Tab-separated table of C-alpha atoms and ligand atoms in Angstrom:
chain	number	residue	atom	x	y	z
A	1	MET	CA	69.071	-261.872	-37.299
A	2	MET	CA	68.301	-258.210	-36.690
A	3	LEU	CA	65.113	-256.673	-38.009
A	4	ALA	CA	65.710	-253.814	-40.433
A	5	GLU	CA	64.318	-250.431	-39.363
A	6	GLN	CA	61.344	-250.646	-41.761
A	7	TYR	CA	60.193	-253.888	-40.118
A	8	LYS	CA	60.593	-252.476	-36.618
A	9	GLU	CA	58.208	-249.686	-37.626
A	10	ILE	CA	55.699	-252.187	-39.003
A	11	ARG	CA	55.982	-254.320	-35.873
A	12	ASP	CA	55.402	-251.293	-33.615
A	13	MET	CA	52.403	-250.221	-35.657
A	14	VAL	CA	50.787	-253.702	-35.527
A	15	LYS	CA	51.696	-254.107	-31.854
A	16	LYS	CA	49.824	-250.896	-31.024
A	17	PHE	CA	46.806	-252.062	-33.027
A	18	SER	CA	46.884	-255.529	-31.496
A	19	ASP	CA	47.173	-254.249	-27.905
A	20	SER	CA	44.486	-251.602	-28.271
A	21	GLU	CA	41.957	-253.263	-30.627
A	22	VAL	CA	42.470	-257.037	-30.419
A	23	ALA	CA	43.560	-257.728	-26.814
A	24	PRO	CA	40.405	-256.314	-25.162
A	25	LEU	CA	38.230	-258.640	-27.301
A	26	ALA	CA	40.278	-261.840	-27.144
A	27	GLN	CA	38.529	-263.552	-24.205
A	28	LYS	CA	35.094	-262.579	-25.584
A	29	ILE	CA	35.979	-263.914	-29.055
A	30	ASP	CA	37.007	-267.225	-27.463
A	31	HIS	CA	33.847	-267.432	-25.293
A	32	GLU	CA	31.376	-266.386	-27.981
A	33	GLY	CA	33.043	-268.353	-30.770
A	34	HIS	CA	33.070	-265.752	-33.520
A	35	LEU	CA	34.889	-262.652	-34.701
A	36	PRO	CA	32.925	-259.412	-34.321
A	37	LYS	CA	32.286	-257.575	-37.630
A	38	GLU	CA	33.998	-254.435	-36.231
A	39	ILE	CA	37.315	-256.219	-35.868
A	40	ILE	CA	37.205	-257.434	-39.475
A	41	GLY	CA	36.520	-253.842	-40.557
A	42	LYS	CA	39.441	-252.528	-38.519
A	43	LEU	CA	41.800	-255.198	-39.909
A	44	ALA	CA	40.832	-254.078	-43.414
A	45	GLU	CA	41.127	-250.339	-42.624
A	46	ASN	CA	44.683	-250.885	-41.399
A	47	GLY	CA	45.705	-252.760	-44.543
A	48	PHE	CA	46.139	-256.111	-42.750
A	49	LEU	CA	43.796	-258.003	-45.103
A	50	GLY	CA	45.783	-257.090	-48.193
A	51	SER	CA	49.232	-256.551	-46.723
A	52	TYR	CA	51.282	-257.892	-49.639
A	53	VAL	CA	48.753	-257.165	-52.365
A	54	PRO	CA	50.382	-254.572	-54.661
A	55	GLU	CA	48.937	-251.068	-54.422
A	56	GLU	CA	47.671	-251.270	-58.029
A	57	TYR	CA	45.230	-253.973	-56.838
A	58	GLY	CA	44.190	-252.031	-53.756
A	59	GLY	CA	46.629	-253.580	-51.268
A	60	ALA	CA	49.178	-252.141	-48.853
A	61	GLY	CA	52.112	-253.183	-51.085
A	62	MET	CA	54.147	-254.704	-48.267
A	63	ASP	CA	56.276	-257.861	-48.449
A	64	TYR	CA	55.960	-261.324	-46.918
A	65	MET	CA	58.165	-260.527	-43.920
A	66	SER	CA	55.780	-257.701	-43.003
A	67	TYR	CA	52.852	-260.089	-43.373
A	68	ALA	CA	54.537	-262.571	-41.017
A	69	LEU	CA	55.019	-259.804	-38.431
A	70	ILE	CA	51.359	-258.805	-38.754
A	71	VAL	CA	50.146	-262.370	-38.126
A	72	GLU	CA	52.540	-262.807	-35.188
A	73	GLU	CA	51.598	-259.558	-33.456
A	74	ILE	CA	47.855	-260.136	-33.857
A	75	SER	CA	48.132	-263.767	-32.694
A	76	ARG	CA	50.074	-262.641	-29.620
A	77	ASN	CA	46.729	-261.403	-28.335
A	78	CYS	CA	44.208	-263.507	-30.272
A	79	ALA	CA	45.029	-266.599	-32.327
A	80	SER	CA	41.514	-266.685	-33.838
A	81	THR	CA	41.984	-263.218	-35.319
A	82	GLY	CA	45.518	-264.203	-36.378
A	83	VAL	CA	44.399	-267.219	-38.396
A	84	PHE	CA	41.538	-265.253	-39.934
A	85	VAL	CA	44.153	-262.878	-41.391
A	86	SER	CA	46.527	-265.697	-42.291
A	87	ALA	CA	44.062	-268.003	-44.097
A	88	HIS	CA	42.481	-265.069	-45.967
A	89	THR	CA	45.828	-263.654	-47.057
A	90	SER	CA	48.114	-266.592	-47.700
A	91	LEU	CA	45.551	-269.204	-48.768
A	92	GLY	CA	42.866	-267.004	-50.374
A	93	ILE	CA	44.760	-264.075	-51.887
A	94	TRP	CA	48.196	-265.515	-52.675
A	95	PRO	CA	47.148	-268.149	-55.250
A	96	ILE	CA	45.151	-265.508	-57.171
A	97	LEU	CA	48.044	-263.038	-57.005
A	98	ASN	CA	50.502	-265.654	-58.255
A	99	PHE	CA	48.554	-267.850	-60.628
A	100	GLY	CA	45.619	-265.623	-61.616
A	101	THR	CA	45.097	-263.939	-64.957
A	102	GLU	CA	45.092	-260.139	-65.059
A	103	ALA	CA	41.278	-260.232	-65.219
A	104	GLN	CA	41.085	-262.513	-62.145
A	105	LYS	CA	43.480	-260.277	-60.207
A	106	LYS	CA	41.500	-257.143	-61.093
A	107	LYS	CA	38.214	-258.794	-60.207
A	108	TYR	CA	39.152	-260.345	-56.861
A	109	LEU	CA	42.179	-258.686	-55.266
A	110	PRO	CA	40.802	-255.173	-54.588
A	111	LYS	CA	37.686	-256.563	-52.907
A	112	MET	CA	39.699	-259.117	-50.948
A	113	ALA	CA	42.251	-256.538	-49.793
A	114	ALA	CA	39.360	-254.326	-48.660
A	115	GLY	CA	37.843	-257.212	-46.677
A	116	GLU	CA	34.641	-257.153	-48.771
A	117	TRP	CA	35.368	-260.701	-49.920
A	118	ILE	CA	37.091	-262.988	-47.434
A	119	GLY	CA	39.100	-265.858	-48.886
A	120	CYS	CA	39.321	-269.523	-47.972
A	121	PHE	CA	41.178	-272.568	-49.314
A	122	CYS	CA	39.276	-275.754	-50.086
A	123	LEU	CA	41.708	-278.656	-50.400
A	124	SER	CA	40.957	-281.150	-47.594
A	125	GLU	CA	38.017	-283.542	-47.775
A	126	PRO	CA	36.477	-286.094	-45.406
A	127	ASN	CA	38.783	-288.774	-46.868
A	128	ALA	CA	41.691	-286.625	-48.074
A	129	GLY	CA	43.677	-284.847	-45.342
A	130	SER	CA	47.455	-285.321	-45.328
A	131	ASP	CA	47.037	-287.330	-48.555
A	132	ALA	CA	45.671	-284.282	-50.353
A	133	GLY	CA	46.256	-285.829	-53.804
A	134	SER	CA	43.519	-288.409	-53.207
A	135	LEU	CA	40.710	-285.824	-53.137
A	136	THR	CA	37.550	-286.718	-55.089
A	137	THR	CA	35.719	-283.416	-55.669
A	138	PHE	CA	35.129	-283.323	-59.416
A	139	ALA	CA	34.753	-280.465	-61.880
A	140	GLU	CA	33.099	-281.592	-65.084
A	141	ASP	CA	33.660	-279.687	-68.310
A	142	LYS	CA	30.142	-278.886	-69.533
A	143	GLY	CA	31.260	-277.075	-72.683
A	144	ASP	CA	30.506	-273.470	-71.748
A	145	HIS	CA	30.994	-273.918	-67.977
A	146	TRP	CA	32.342	-276.223	-65.221
A	147	GLU	CA	30.118	-278.097	-62.802
A	148	ILE	CA	31.701	-278.804	-59.409
A	149	ASN	CA	30.515	-281.543	-57.053
A	150	GLY	CA	32.094	-282.547	-53.745
A	151	VAL	CA	32.511	-281.932	-50.031
A	152	LYS	CA	35.365	-280.001	-48.388
A	153	ASN	CA	36.454	-280.295	-44.763
A	154	TRP	CA	38.184	-278.161	-42.119
A	155	ILE	CA	37.850	-274.959	-44.080
A	156	THR	CA	39.121	-271.979	-42.098
A	157	ASN	CA	36.981	-268.836	-42.766
A	158	GLY	CA	34.303	-271.069	-44.362
A	159	LYS	CA	31.544	-269.022	-42.689
A	160	GLU	CA	32.887	-265.587	-43.649
A	161	ALA	CA	34.206	-266.472	-47.107
A	162	GLY	CA	33.065	-264.725	-50.268
A	163	VAL	CA	35.684	-266.474	-52.404
A	164	CYS	CA	36.976	-270.045	-52.234
A	165	ILE	CA	40.036	-271.506	-53.912
A	166	VAL	CA	38.661	-274.958	-54.731
A	167	PHE	CA	40.756	-277.959	-55.733
A	168	ALA	CA	38.856	-280.462	-57.852
A	169	LYS	CA	39.780	-283.189	-60.272
A	170	THR	CA	39.123	-282.499	-63.925
A	171	LYS	CA	40.499	-285.957	-64.794
A	172	LYS	CA	39.665	-289.008	-62.721
A	173	THR	CA	43.140	-290.033	-61.539
A	174	PRO	CA	43.814	-291.826	-58.220
A	175	ASP	CA	46.644	-289.370	-57.460
A	176	TYR	CA	47.274	-285.615	-57.633
A	177	LYS	CA	47.760	-285.529	-61.407
A	178	GLY	CA	44.126	-284.800	-62.319
A	179	ILE	CA	43.701	-281.889	-59.886
A	180	SER	CA	42.849	-278.378	-61.124
A	181	ALA	CA	42.220	-275.190	-59.133
A	182	PHE	CA	39.164	-272.930	-59.381
A	183	ILE	CA	38.011	-269.608	-57.971
A	184	VAL	CA	34.463	-270.059	-56.723
A	185	GLU	CA	32.243	-267.321	-55.297
A	186	THR	CA	30.192	-268.485	-52.323
A	187	SER	CA	27.096	-266.732	-53.694
A	188	THR	CA	27.002	-269.343	-56.494
A	189	PRO	CA	23.920	-271.616	-56.247
A	190	GLY	CA	24.826	-275.084	-54.953
A	191	PHE	CA	27.396	-273.814	-52.450
A	192	SER	CA	26.417	-274.367	-48.822
A	193	ILE	CA	27.834	-274.756	-45.328
A	194	ILE	CA	27.077	-278.272	-44.076
A	195	LYS	CA	28.343	-277.614	-40.544
A	196	GLU	CA	30.633	-275.454	-38.475
A	197	GLU	CA	33.007	-277.444	-36.236
A	198	ASP	CA	32.905	-277.090	-32.429
A	199	LYS	CA	36.611	-276.984	-31.566
A	200	LEU	CA	39.086	-277.169	-28.685
A	201	GLY	CA	40.824	-273.895	-29.603
A	202	ILE	CA	40.803	-270.976	-32.065
A	203	ARG	CA	37.126	-270.869	-31.156
A	204	GLY	CA	36.570	-267.488	-32.771
A	205	SER	CA	37.757	-268.762	-36.142
A	206	SER	CA	35.178	-270.583	-38.262
A	207	THR	CA	36.097	-274.095	-39.456
A	208	CYS	CA	33.463	-275.467	-41.808
A	209	GLN	CA	32.457	-278.445	-43.862
A	210	LEU	CA	31.323	-277.112	-47.224
A	211	ALA	CA	29.174	-278.649	-49.943
A	212	PHE	CA	29.556	-278.009	-53.658
A	213	ASP	CA	26.419	-279.436	-55.188
A	214	LYS	CA	26.236	-278.922	-58.972
A	215	VAL	CA	28.037	-275.604	-58.570
A	216	LYS	CA	28.138	-274.012	-62.022
A	217	VAL	CA	31.149	-271.766	-62.589
A	218	PRO	CA	32.290	-270.024	-65.798
A	219	LYS	CA	35.169	-271.379	-67.857
A	220	ASP	CA	37.368	-268.514	-66.667
A	221	ALA	CA	36.995	-269.626	-63.029
A	222	LEU	CA	39.881	-272.009	-63.671
A	223	LEU	CA	43.000	-270.825	-61.798
A	224	GLY	CA	46.239	-271.583	-63.609
A	225	GLU	CA	46.498	-274.473	-66.041
A	226	PRO	CA	44.207	-277.503	-65.990
A	227	GLU	CA	45.606	-280.477	-64.067
A	228	LYS	CA	48.322	-278.298	-62.491
A	229	GLY	CA	46.239	-277.583	-59.411
A	230	PHE	CA	48.262	-279.724	-56.986
A	231	ARG	CA	51.341	-277.618	-57.629
A	232	ILE	CA	49.270	-274.509	-56.917
A	233	ALA	CA	48.094	-276.097	-53.657
A	234	MET	CA	51.617	-277.069	-52.594
A	235	ALA	CA	53.147	-273.712	-53.532
A	236	THR	CA	50.354	-271.898	-51.685
A	237	LEU	CA	50.880	-274.042	-48.589
A	238	ASP	CA	54.617	-273.256	-48.636
A	239	GLY	CA	53.689	-269.630	-47.975
A	240	GLY	CA	50.722	-270.487	-45.748
A	241	ARG	CA	53.023	-272.436	-43.454
A	242	ILE	CA	55.010	-269.261	-42.735
A	243	GLY	CA	51.701	-267.673	-41.715
A	244	ILE	CA	50.831	-270.522	-39.334
A	245	ALA	CA	54.376	-270.526	-37.953
A	246	SER	CA	53.901	-266.804	-37.229
A	247	GLN	CA	50.568	-267.513	-35.580
A	248	ALA	CA	52.235	-270.173	-33.392
A	249	LEU	CA	55.039	-267.758	-32.531
A	250	GLY	CA	52.525	-265.092	-31.499
A	251	ILE	CA	50.681	-267.605	-29.304
A	252	ALA	CA	53.939	-268.694	-27.629
A	253	GLN	CA	55.076	-265.088	-27.109
A	254	GLY	CA	51.718	-264.093	-25.621
A	255	ALA	CA	51.739	-267.021	-23.169
A	256	PHE	CA	55.389	-266.385	-22.285
A	257	ASP	CA	54.868	-262.668	-21.595
A	258	TYR	CA	51.936	-263.507	-19.341
A	259	ALA	CA	53.905	-266.192	-17.464
A	260	ILE	CA	56.852	-263.833	-16.899
A	261	ARG	CA	54.600	-261.162	-15.385
A	262	TYR	CA	52.870	-263.783	-13.257
A	263	THR	CA	56.072	-265.277	-11.845
A	264	LYS	CA	57.327	-261.789	-10.965
A	265	GLN	CA	54.269	-260.910	-8.906
A	266	ARG	CA	53.344	-264.314	-7.457
A	267	VAL	CA	54.943	-264.684	-4.016
A	268	GLN	CA	55.534	-268.176	-2.598
A	269	PHE	CA	58.012	-269.238	0.070
A	270	GLY	CA	58.511	-265.548	0.894
A	271	ALA	CA	59.704	-264.365	-2.524
A	272	PRO	CA	58.477	-263.942	-6.112
A	273	LEU	CA	58.474	-267.211	-8.074
A	274	SER	CA	60.832	-265.579	-10.589
A	275	ASP	CA	63.589	-265.552	-7.931
A	276	LEU	CA	63.726	-269.356	-8.007
A	277	GLN	CA	66.352	-270.848	-10.298
A	278	GLY	CA	64.063	-273.764	-11.237
A	279	ILE	CA	61.544	-271.214	-12.553
A	280	GLN	CA	64.246	-269.190	-14.308
A	281	PHE	CA	65.491	-272.304	-16.127
A	282	MET	CA	61.980	-272.940	-17.389
A	283	LEU	CA	61.714	-269.308	-18.579
A	284	ALA	CA	65.116	-269.592	-20.275
A	285	ASP	CA	64.046	-272.677	-22.235
A	286	MET	CA	60.786	-271.004	-23.256
A	287	SER	CA	62.667	-267.913	-24.427
A	288	THR	CA	65.148	-270.020	-26.435
A	289	LYS	CA	62.430	-271.965	-28.269
A	290	ILE	CA	60.627	-268.716	-29.091
A	291	GLY	CA	63.879	-267.179	-30.355
A	292	ALA	CA	64.674	-270.193	-32.551
A	293	SER	CA	61.153	-270.155	-34.033
A	294	ARG	CA	61.414	-266.449	-34.787
A	295	LEU	CA	64.724	-266.870	-36.618
A	296	LEU	CA	63.383	-269.715	-38.773
A	297	ILE	CA	60.304	-267.652	-39.658
A	298	TYR	CA	62.345	-264.574	-40.591
A	299	HIS	CA	64.700	-266.760	-42.606
A	300	ALA	CA	61.879	-268.433	-44.577
A	301	SER	CA	60.141	-265.063	-45.119
A	302	SER	CA	63.311	-263.388	-46.366
A	303	LEU	CA	63.935	-266.260	-48.813
A	304	LYS	CA	60.380	-265.920	-50.109
A	305	ASP	CA	60.757	-262.151	-50.481
A	306	ALA	CA	64.018	-262.722	-52.376
A	307	GLU	CA	62.188	-265.220	-54.654
A	308	LEU	CA	64.550	-268.014	-53.609
A	309	PRO	CA	63.384	-271.582	-52.804
A	310	TYR	CA	61.809	-271.704	-49.327
A	311	SER	CA	59.707	-274.873	-49.213
A	312	LYS	CA	61.991	-276.677	-46.737
A	313	GLU	CA	62.531	-273.538	-44.670
A	314	SER	CA	58.827	-272.769	-44.340
A	315	ALA	CA	58.185	-276.374	-43.227
A	316	GLN	CA	61.025	-276.053	-40.695
A	317	ALA	CA	59.625	-272.756	-39.416
A	318	LYS	CA	56.149	-274.237	-39.002
A	319	LEU	CA	57.419	-277.421	-37.373
A	320	MET	CA	59.618	-275.557	-34.899
A	321	ALA	CA	57.162	-272.780	-34.107
A	322	SER	CA	54.116	-275.026	-33.672
A	323	GLU	CA	55.844	-277.616	-31.487
A	324	SER	CA	57.457	-274.791	-29.494
A	325	ALA	CA	54.082	-273.101	-29.051
A	326	MET	CA	52.632	-276.328	-27.633
A	327	TRP	CA	55.614	-276.716	-25.292
A	328	VAL	CA	55.743	-273.064	-24.212
A	329	THR	CA	52.000	-272.853	-23.508
A	330	THR	CA	52.147	-276.084	-21.471
A	331	LYS	CA	54.920	-274.555	-19.357
A	332	ALA	CA	53.027	-271.263	-19.095
A	333	ILE	CA	50.136	-273.120	-17.437
A	334	GLN	CA	52.605	-274.908	-15.165
A	335	LEU	CA	54.134	-271.596	-14.098
A	336	CYS	CA	50.712	-270.151	-13.293
A	337	GLY	CA	49.766	-273.330	-11.357
A	338	GLY	CA	46.091	-273.773	-10.421
A	339	ASN	CA	45.303	-270.266	-11.664
A	340	GLY	CA	46.701	-271.120	-15.089
A	341	TYR	CA	44.257	-274.003	-15.412
A	342	THR	CA	41.218	-271.745	-14.959
A	343	LYS	CA	39.409	-269.669	-17.541
A	344	GLU	CA	39.960	-266.546	-15.423
A	345	TYR	CA	43.535	-266.502	-16.703
A	346	PRO	CA	44.396	-266.403	-20.428
A	347	VAL	CA	47.093	-269.083	-20.520
A	348	GLU	CA	44.633	-271.976	-20.896
A	349	ARG	CA	43.333	-270.242	-24.042
A	350	TYR	CA	46.853	-269.958	-25.462
A	351	PHE	CA	47.362	-273.676	-24.699
A	352	ARG	CA	44.123	-274.673	-26.479
A	353	ASP	CA	44.912	-272.374	-29.412
A	354	ALA	CA	48.462	-273.724	-29.813
A	355	LYS	CA	47.413	-277.316	-30.577
A	356	ILE	CA	45.918	-276.640	-34.006
A	357	THR	CA	49.182	-275.168	-35.288
A	358	GLU	CA	50.633	-278.703	-35.188
A	359	ILE	CA	47.752	-279.909	-37.371
A	360	TYR	CA	46.482	-277.480	-40.011
A	361	GLU	CA	48.272	-276.487	-43.218
A	362	GLY	CA	50.108	-279.800	-42.880
A	363	THR	CA	50.621	-281.747	-39.656
A	364	SER	CA	54.050	-281.836	-37.980
A	365	GLU	CA	54.503	-285.231	-39.667
A	366	VAL	CA	53.820	-283.692	-43.098
A	367	GLN	CA	56.365	-280.918	-42.344
A	368	ARG	CA	58.915	-283.634	-41.538
A	369	MET	CA	58.090	-285.345	-44.859
A	370	VAL	CA	58.669	-282.083	-46.738
A	371	ILE	CA	61.942	-281.328	-44.894
A	372	ALA	CA	63.314	-284.861	-45.319
A	373	SER	CA	62.344	-285.057	-48.990
A	374	ASN	CA	64.130	-281.733	-49.687
A	375	GLU	CA	67.259	-282.872	-47.821
A	376	LEU	CA	67.298	-286.252	-49.588
A	377	LYS	CA	67.058	-284.513	-52.965
A	378	ALA	CA	69.835	-282.024	-52.081
A	379	VAL	CA	72.599	-284.526	-51.236
A	380	HIS	CA	73.809	-287.015	-53.861
B	1	CAA	N1	55.635	-276.406	-54.755
B	1	CAA	C1	55.222	-276.701	-56.010
B	1	CAA	N2	54.998	-277.975	-56.411
B	1	CAA	C2	55.218	-278.970	-55.526
B	1	CAA	C3	55.669	-278.738	-54.223
B	1	CAA	C4	55.879	-277.379	-53.844
B	1	CAA	N3	56.287	-277.064	-52.616
B	1	CAA	N4	55.788	-279.905	-53.569
B	1	CAA	C5	55.451	-280.864	-54.436
B	1	CAA	N5	55.094	-280.286	-55.618
B	1	CAA	C6	54.672	-280.975	-56.837
B	1	CAA	C7	55.744	-281.942	-57.325
B	1	CAA	O1	56.672	-281.306	-58.161
B	1	CAA	C8	54.891	-282.962	-58.061
B	1	CAA	O2	54.464	-282.418	-59.289
B	1	CAA	P1	54.973	-283.008	-60.731
B	1	CAA	O3	54.699	-284.477	-60.709
B	1	CAA	O4	54.161	-282.248	-61.714
B	1	CAA	O5	56.447	-282.679	-60.746
B	1	CAA	C9	53.623	-283.033	-57.223
B	1	CAA	O6	53.541	-281.799	-56.519
B	1	CAA	C10	53.620	-284.183	-56.250
B	1	CAA	O7	54.727	-284.092	-55.403
B	1	CAA	P2	55.009	-285.215	-54.308
B	1	CAA	O8	55.149	-286.537	-55.002
B	1	CAA	O9	56.136	-284.732	-53.456
B	1	CAA	O10	53.643	-285.191	-53.504
B	1	CAA	P3	52.969	-286.275	-52.548
B	1	CAA	O11	51.734	-286.760	-53.184
B	1	CAA	O12	54.001	-287.258	-52.089
B	1	CAA	O13	52.508	-285.366	-51.327
B	1	CAA	C11	52.746	-284.158	-49.258
B	1	CAA	C12	53.392	-284.722	-50.527
B	1	CAA	C13	53.827	-283.249	-48.726
B	1	CAA	C14	52.372	-285.182	-48.213
B	1	CAA	C15	51.485	-283.343	-49.665
B	1	CAA	O14	50.435	-284.163	-50.043
B	1	CAA	C16	51.025	-282.444	-48.534
B	1	CAA	O15	51.558	-281.352	-48.336
B	1	CAA	N6	49.993	-282.904	-47.758
B	1	CAA	C17	49.425	-282.084	-46.705
B	1	CAA	C18	48.345	-281.236	-47.242
B	1	CAA	C19	48.034	-280.096	-46.328
B	1	CAA	O16	48.920	-279.384	-45.870
B	1	CAA	N7	46.748	-279.850	-46.119
B	1	CAA	C20	46.307	-278.726	-45.365
B	1	CAA	C21	45.147	-278.137	-46.060
B	1	CAA	S1	44.844	-276.430	-45.768
B	1	CAA	C22	44.435	-276.235	-44.147
B	1	CAA	O17	44.714	-277.026	-43.325
B	1	CAA	C23	43.812	-274.998	-43.652
B	1	CAA	C24	42.522	-274.618	-44.152
B	1	CAA	O18	42.074	-273.544	-43.892
B	1	CAA	C25	41.759	-275.439	-44.972
């Protein structure tokens, strides 16, 4: 699948930004465990925090394919910065853009596109991960407002967020049927960060446990229809999974590029490693997995842009890209040998960053459930 000219221009523009602004900070972001404020400002200035928000709401008016390219190119140098963009855009902005009222869109989208309010997505809980429908956070109808109580886990951008998309039951059902979605501002009394996780990878991205303790929100904080929140969560994750697939692709491409350069300059047995057929075979397999991931991502993105069903395809893209990223980064360390295992070289960071892509926004097992369920429904 060839990229149309317009996308090549977008890719070149993001590539330049990523190589000049993100790459020099990537090791520091990993070591220090947070994103510098300047980088968030520069992401916003370049339109990367509101890429597919229409211009009338202050965004860059691009499409989903462009967004996928942005996440890939940024993640090629820094996966923490990549997921910051991805979670904010596809999990924070998209549900408001698609399910919000005109008033909600006008209130939130311009500030989110400008990076003044960062978005996060509060679905998972201590006892509700893959089984998202079993969540227990509750929003009680108090007549003139809602009162939300519960704890949310593994929330990307939890520390930076100004706006949370919160899934809470408004009817006490054991399954997904009682779930509604809300837009909650983090300045609301009763919202707090319980803890920030200390993680293996994406160390510059915040992952928080959040408390909602008698959080009082207005009636119009409800997003979409009551008790239709699970559909909003699932539809949002369909798009989010393209973002994480793009992050995984960027990680794999970054590790691969580094390994290629390394094998060309590393001399053993009197010649560069890249002269050895055993090494070339490894590079060929890495390249093929990266190519297959890229095609699945472009395919899912183009279906989404064409407003065609893409749930199965986004799960396939995420499954392929995340498992490929884990495989490619493992090989990248192998190719760099002892050096690759040290923190002086960036491949160990790519390896640590790759692992999460097989877990968040649905584990590889959840992607397989989504793919299989779509296939089983399609054939009679
Ligand atoms: N779009 C819209 N609606 C959908 C849908 C989709 N893609 N998939 C399912 N639904 C709807 C169904 O139509 C059904 O609704 P109705 O009864 O009204 O028709 C409802 O959702 C339930 O469907 P299922 O019976 O298929 O759902 P399930 O309970 O069997 O769950 C699952 C399926 C795929 C396992 C789902 O629970 C799931 O995706 N789990 C993983 C959750 C996940 O990805 N969590 C990650 C959280 S976010 C994160 O990690 C990052 C962060 O920053 C926090």
